[in-house]
Coordinates of C-alpha atoms in Angstrom, one line a residue:
M1 CA 5.3 -4.3 1.2
S2 CA 8.2 -5.5 -0.9
S3 CA 12.0 -5.9 -0.8
K4 CA 12.4 -4.1 -4.2
G5 CA 10.5 -1.9 -6.5
G6 CA 8.8 -2.8 -9.8
V7 CA 7.1 -6.0 -8.5
G8 CA 3.6 -4.8 -9.0
K9 CA 2.9 -3.8 -5.5
S10 CA 1.0 -0.6 -6.5
T11 CA -1.1 -2.4 -9.1
L12 CA -2.1 -4.9 -6.4
A13 CA -2.9 -2.1 -3.9
I14 CA -5.1 -0.3 -6.5
S15 CA -6.9 -3.4 -7.6
L16 CA -7.6 -4.6 -4.1
S17 CA -8.8 -1.2 -3.0
K18 CA -11.3 -1.1 -5.9
E19 CA -12.5 -4.6 -5.3
L20 CA -13.1 -3.9 -1.6
A21 CA -14.9 -0.7 -2.4
R22 CA -17.0 -2.5 -5.0
R23 CA -18.4 -4.6 -2.1
R24 CA -20.1 -1.5 -0.5
T25 CA -17.2 -0.4 1.6
D26 CA -15.3 2.9 2.0
V27 CA -11.5 2.4 1.5
L28 CA -8.6 4.7 2.2
L29 CA -5.6 4.0 -0.1
I30 CA -2.5 5.7 1.4
D31 CA 0.0 6.1 -1.4
R32 CA 3.3 6.1 0.5
D33 CA 5.3 4.9 -2.5
L34 CA 7.9 7.4 -3.6
I35 CA 6.8 7.3 -7.2
G36 CA 3.1 7.9 -6.5
Y37 CA 1.7 5.7 -9.2
A38 CA -1.8 5.3 -7.6
S39 CA -2.0 9.1 -7.0
Y40 CA -1.0 9.7 -10.6
L41 CA -3.8 7.5 -11.9
A42 CA -6.2 9.2 -9.6
G43 CA -5.4 12.5 -11.2
I44 CA -3.6 14.0 -8.2
R45 CA -0.9 16.1 -10.0
G46 CA 0.2 18.4 -7.2
P47 CA 2.7 17.6 -4.5
G48 CA 2.0 15.0 -1.8
L49 CA 0.9 15.7 1.8
V50 CA 4.4 15.9 3.2
T51 CA 5.8 18.2 0.5
S52 CA 2.7 20.4 0.6
V53 CA 3.1 20.9 4.3
V54 CA 6.9 21.6 4.1
E55 CA 6.3 24.1 1.3
E56 CA 3.3 25.6 3.1
L57 CA 1.1 25.1 0.0
D58 CA -2.7 25.2 0.1
T59 CA -3.3 22.0 -1.8
K60 CA -5.5 19.0 -1.5
P61 CA -3.3 15.9 -2.0
W62 CA -6.2 13.4 -1.9
R63 CA -9.3 12.5 -4.0
E64 CA -12.3 10.4 -3.4
I65 CA -13.5 8.1 -6.2
K66 CA -16.8 6.3 -6.2
V67 CA -16.6 2.6 -7.1
E68 CA -20.1 1.2 -7.5
S69 CA -21.7 1.3 -4.1
G70 CA -18.5 2.1 -2.3
S71 CA -15.6 4.6 -2.6
V72 CA -11.8 4.8 -2.6
T73 CA -10.1 7.8 -1.2
I74 CA -6.5 8.1 -2.4
L75 CA -4.1 10.1 -0.3
K76 CA -0.8 11.1 -1.9
Y77 CA 1.4 10.9 1.1
F78 CA 4.8 11.2 -0.6
G79 CA 5.1 10.6 -4.4
D80 CA 7.6 13.4 -5.0
G81 CA 10.7 11.3 -5.3
P82 CA 13.8 11.2 -3.0
R83 CA 13.2 14.7 -1.5
Y84 CA 11.1 13.1 1.2
K85 CA 14.2 12.7 3.5
L86 CA 14.8 16.4 3.4
D87 CA 11.1 17.1 3.9
I88 CA 11.0 14.9 7.0
E89 CA 14.1 16.5 8.5
K90 CA 12.4 20.0 8.0
L91 CA 9.3 18.7 9.8
H92 CA 11.4 17.6 12.7
R93 CA 13.1 21.0 12.9
Q94 CA 9.9 23.1 12.5
R95 CA 7.3 21.6 14.8
N96 CA 4.6 24.0 13.7
L97 CA 4.8 22.5 10.2
G98 CA 4.7 18.9 11.5
E99 CA 1.6 19.7 13.6
R100 CA -0.1 21.2 10.6
G101 CA 0.6 18.0 8.6
W102 CA -0.7 15.7 11.3
E103 CA -3.8 17.9 11.7
L104 CA -4.5 17.5 7.9
Y105 CA -3.9 13.8 8.2
R106 CA -6.2 13.4 11.2
G107 CA -8.9 15.4 9.5
L108 CA -8.8 13.0 6.5
L109 CA -9.0 9.9 8.8
K110 CA -12.0 11.4 10.5
A111 CA -13.8 12.5 7.3
K112 CA -15.5 9.1 7.2
R113 CA -15.3 5.7 8.9
Y114 CA -13.2 3.6 6.6
S115 CA -13.8 -0.1 6.5
F116 CA -10.3 -0.8 5.1
V117 CA -7.1 1.2 4.9
I118 CA -4.5 0.0 2.3
V119 CA -1.0 1.4 2.4
D120 CA 1.2 1.2 -0.6
N121 CA 4.7 1.3 0.9
A122 CA 8.1 2.1 -0.5
A123 CA 10.4 -0.8 -0.8
L124 CA 12.3 -2.1 2.2
V125 CA 10.5 0.2 4.8
R126 CA 11.0 -0.8 8.4
P127 CA 8.6 -0.2 11.4
E128 CA 11.1 2.1 13.0
D129 CA 11.5 4.3 9.9
D130 CA 10.1 7.9 10.1
I131 CA 7.9 7.3 7.1
V132 CA 6.1 4.6 9.0
K133 CA 6.4 5.2 12.7
H134 CA 4.8 8.7 13.1
E135 CA 2.0 8.1 10.6
L136 CA 1.1 4.8 12.2
D137 CA 1.0 6.3 15.7
T138 CA -1.4 9.0 14.4
F139 CA -3.5 6.4 12.6
K140 CA -3.8 4.3 15.8
G141 CA -5.1 7.4 17.6
I142 CA -8.1 7.5 15.3
Y143 CA -8.5 3.7 14.6
P144 CA -7.2 2.0 17.8
D145 CA -9.0 -1.2 17.2
M146 CA -8.4 -1.8 13.5
P147 CA -6.2 -4.9 13.0
I148 CA -3.0 -4.3 11.0
W149 CA -1.7 -6.9 8.5
Q150 CA 1.1 -7.1 6.0
I151 CA 0.9 -8.2 2.4
F152 CA 4.3 -9.0 0.9
V153 CA 4.7 -8.9 -2.9
S154 CA 7.5 -10.3 -5.0
D155 CA 8.0 -11.1 -8.7
F156 CA 8.7 -14.7 -9.7
L157 CA 12.5 -14.6 -9.6
D158 CA 14.0 -16.9 -7.0
V159 CA 16.4 -14.3 -5.6
D160 CA 13.6 -11.8 -5.2
I161 CA 11.3 -14.3 -3.5
K162 CA 14.1 -15.2 -1.1
E163 CA 14.9 -11.6 -0.3
T164 CA 11.2 -10.8 0.3
V165 CA 10.8 -13.8 2.7
R166 CA 14.0 -12.6 4.5
Y167 CA 12.6 -9.1 4.7
A168 CA 9.3 -10.3 6.2
N169 CA 11.3 -12.1 8.9
L170 CA 13.8 -9.2 9.4
I171 CA 11.0 -6.6 10.3
G172 CA 9.3 -9.0 12.7
S173 CA 6.1 -9.7 10.8
V174 CA 6.5 -13.5 11.1
E175 CA 7.2 -13.3 14.8
L176 CA 4.1 -11.1 15.3
G177 CA 2.0 -13.4 13.2
S178 CA 0.8 -10.5 11.1
V179 CA 1.4 -11.7 7.6
L180 CA -1.9 -11.6 5.8
A181 CA -0.6 -12.8 2.4
F182 CA 2.4 -13.5 0.3
V183 CA 1.9 -12.6 -3.4
I184 CA 4.1 -13.8 -6.3
N185 CA 3.4 -11.5 -9.2
M186 CA 3.9 -11.6 -13.0
V187 CA 3.9 -15.5 -13.2
Y188 CA 4.2 -16.9 -16.7
P189 CA 2.1 -20.1 -17.5
E190 CA 5.2 -22.3 -18.0
I191 CA 6.5 -21.7 -14.5
S192 CA 3.1 -21.6 -12.6
T193 CA 3.3 -25.2 -11.3
R194 CA 6.8 -24.6 -9.8
V195 CA 5.8 -21.2 -8.4
N196 CA 2.6 -22.5 -6.8
H197 CA 4.6 -25.3 -5.1
L198 CA 7.1 -22.8 -3.8
L199 CA 4.3 -20.5 -2.6
D200 CA 2.8 -23.3 -0.4
Q201 CA 6.1 -23.6 1.4
I202 CA 6.4 -19.8 1.9
V203 CA 2.9 -19.5 3.3
N204 CA 3.7 -22.2 5.9
A205 CA 7.1 -20.6 6.7
L206 CA 5.7 -17.1 7.2
K207 CA 2.5 -18.3 8.9
A208 CA 0.5 -16.3 6.3
R209 CA -3.2 -16.4 6.1
M210 CA -3.1 -16.9 2.4
G211 CA -0.9 -17.1 -0.7
L212 CA -1.6 -15.8 -4.2
T213 CA 0.0 -16.0 -7.6
I214 CA -0.9 -13.5 -10.2
P215 CA -0.3 -14.3 -13.9
F216 CA 1.5 -11.8 -16.1
S217 CA -0.9 -9.4 -17.8
E218 CA 0.4 -6.9 -20.3
K219 CA -2.8 -5.0 -20.1
V220 CA -2.2 -4.3 -16.4
Y221 CA 1.5 -3.8 -16.4
Q222 CA 1.5 -1.5 -19.4
Y223 CA -1.6 0.4 -18.2
N224 CA -1.7 4.1 -18.8
G225 CA -5.4 5.0 -18.2
D226 CA -7.1 6.5 -15.1
F227 CA -7.9 5.0 -11.7
E228 CA -11.6 4.5 -12.5
S229 CA -10.8 2.2 -15.4
F230 CA -7.9 0.3 -13.8
P231 CA -8.8 -3.4 -14.1
I232 CA -9.5 -5.5 -11.0
L233 CA -7.4 -8.6 -11.2
P234 CA -9.6 -11.8 -10.9
E235 CA -7.2 -13.3 -8.3
V236 CA -7.6 -10.2 -6.2
G237 CA -11.3 -10.9 -6.0
K238 CA -10.6 -14.2 -4.2
M239 CA -8.3 -12.3 -1.8
A240 CA -11.0 -9.7 -1.1
T241 CA -13.5 -12.5 -0.3
K242 CA -11.1 -14.0 2.3
I243 CA -10.4 -10.6 3.8
M244 CA -14.2 -9.9 4.1
E245 CA -14.6 -13.3 5.8
M246 CA -12.0 -12.3 8.4
M247 CA -14.0 -9.3 9.5

């Protein structure tokens, strides 16, 4: 989750999903970002799930990719730009379309028993938003006992860090004690000491399980290859280890 776009949220979601899959687990990556970066890298060129249902298209907006002994299934949920608001309104008006969409989604959730589900959200989503509420209710119907945590991602700019902390408080994650991690991304070496000190304060304030700084990497942030070759960030490996220890 993030308070703005372009902070590396999708790159973190992709890297973490691949790292967890590499550890012999099956991972579902729900690409709920409006740009659909993860879906694009996975080679999903057609419309997302919501648009496919609204247009009554016979498409398959997901793809399973093997990662060593595990797998990542990428679901393109949105990814078709700002039209998602009109699509959701149409689903509300035409219940038969909405039911078809949830049937497809439930079918994917039941296709295998996923050990982890990672959601790459659009910026500034709230629990009461349509793009969250209905999908989450359906998900809980299939996975009622899976714990739900939030990872908040910011770049290194002070104003963006403050806004992301405010956002975490605003949507109730701190009150619920559900903040898994706070990540400060694209950190240059000359500011790393200051940022790490600030991160310690944020982790305490948000009652987060962990904090993470990720150095700027031109190879990652200018990446234009496919999902299979996307690099796993070394820092994400440490995060994955802590997540596995929580299970």
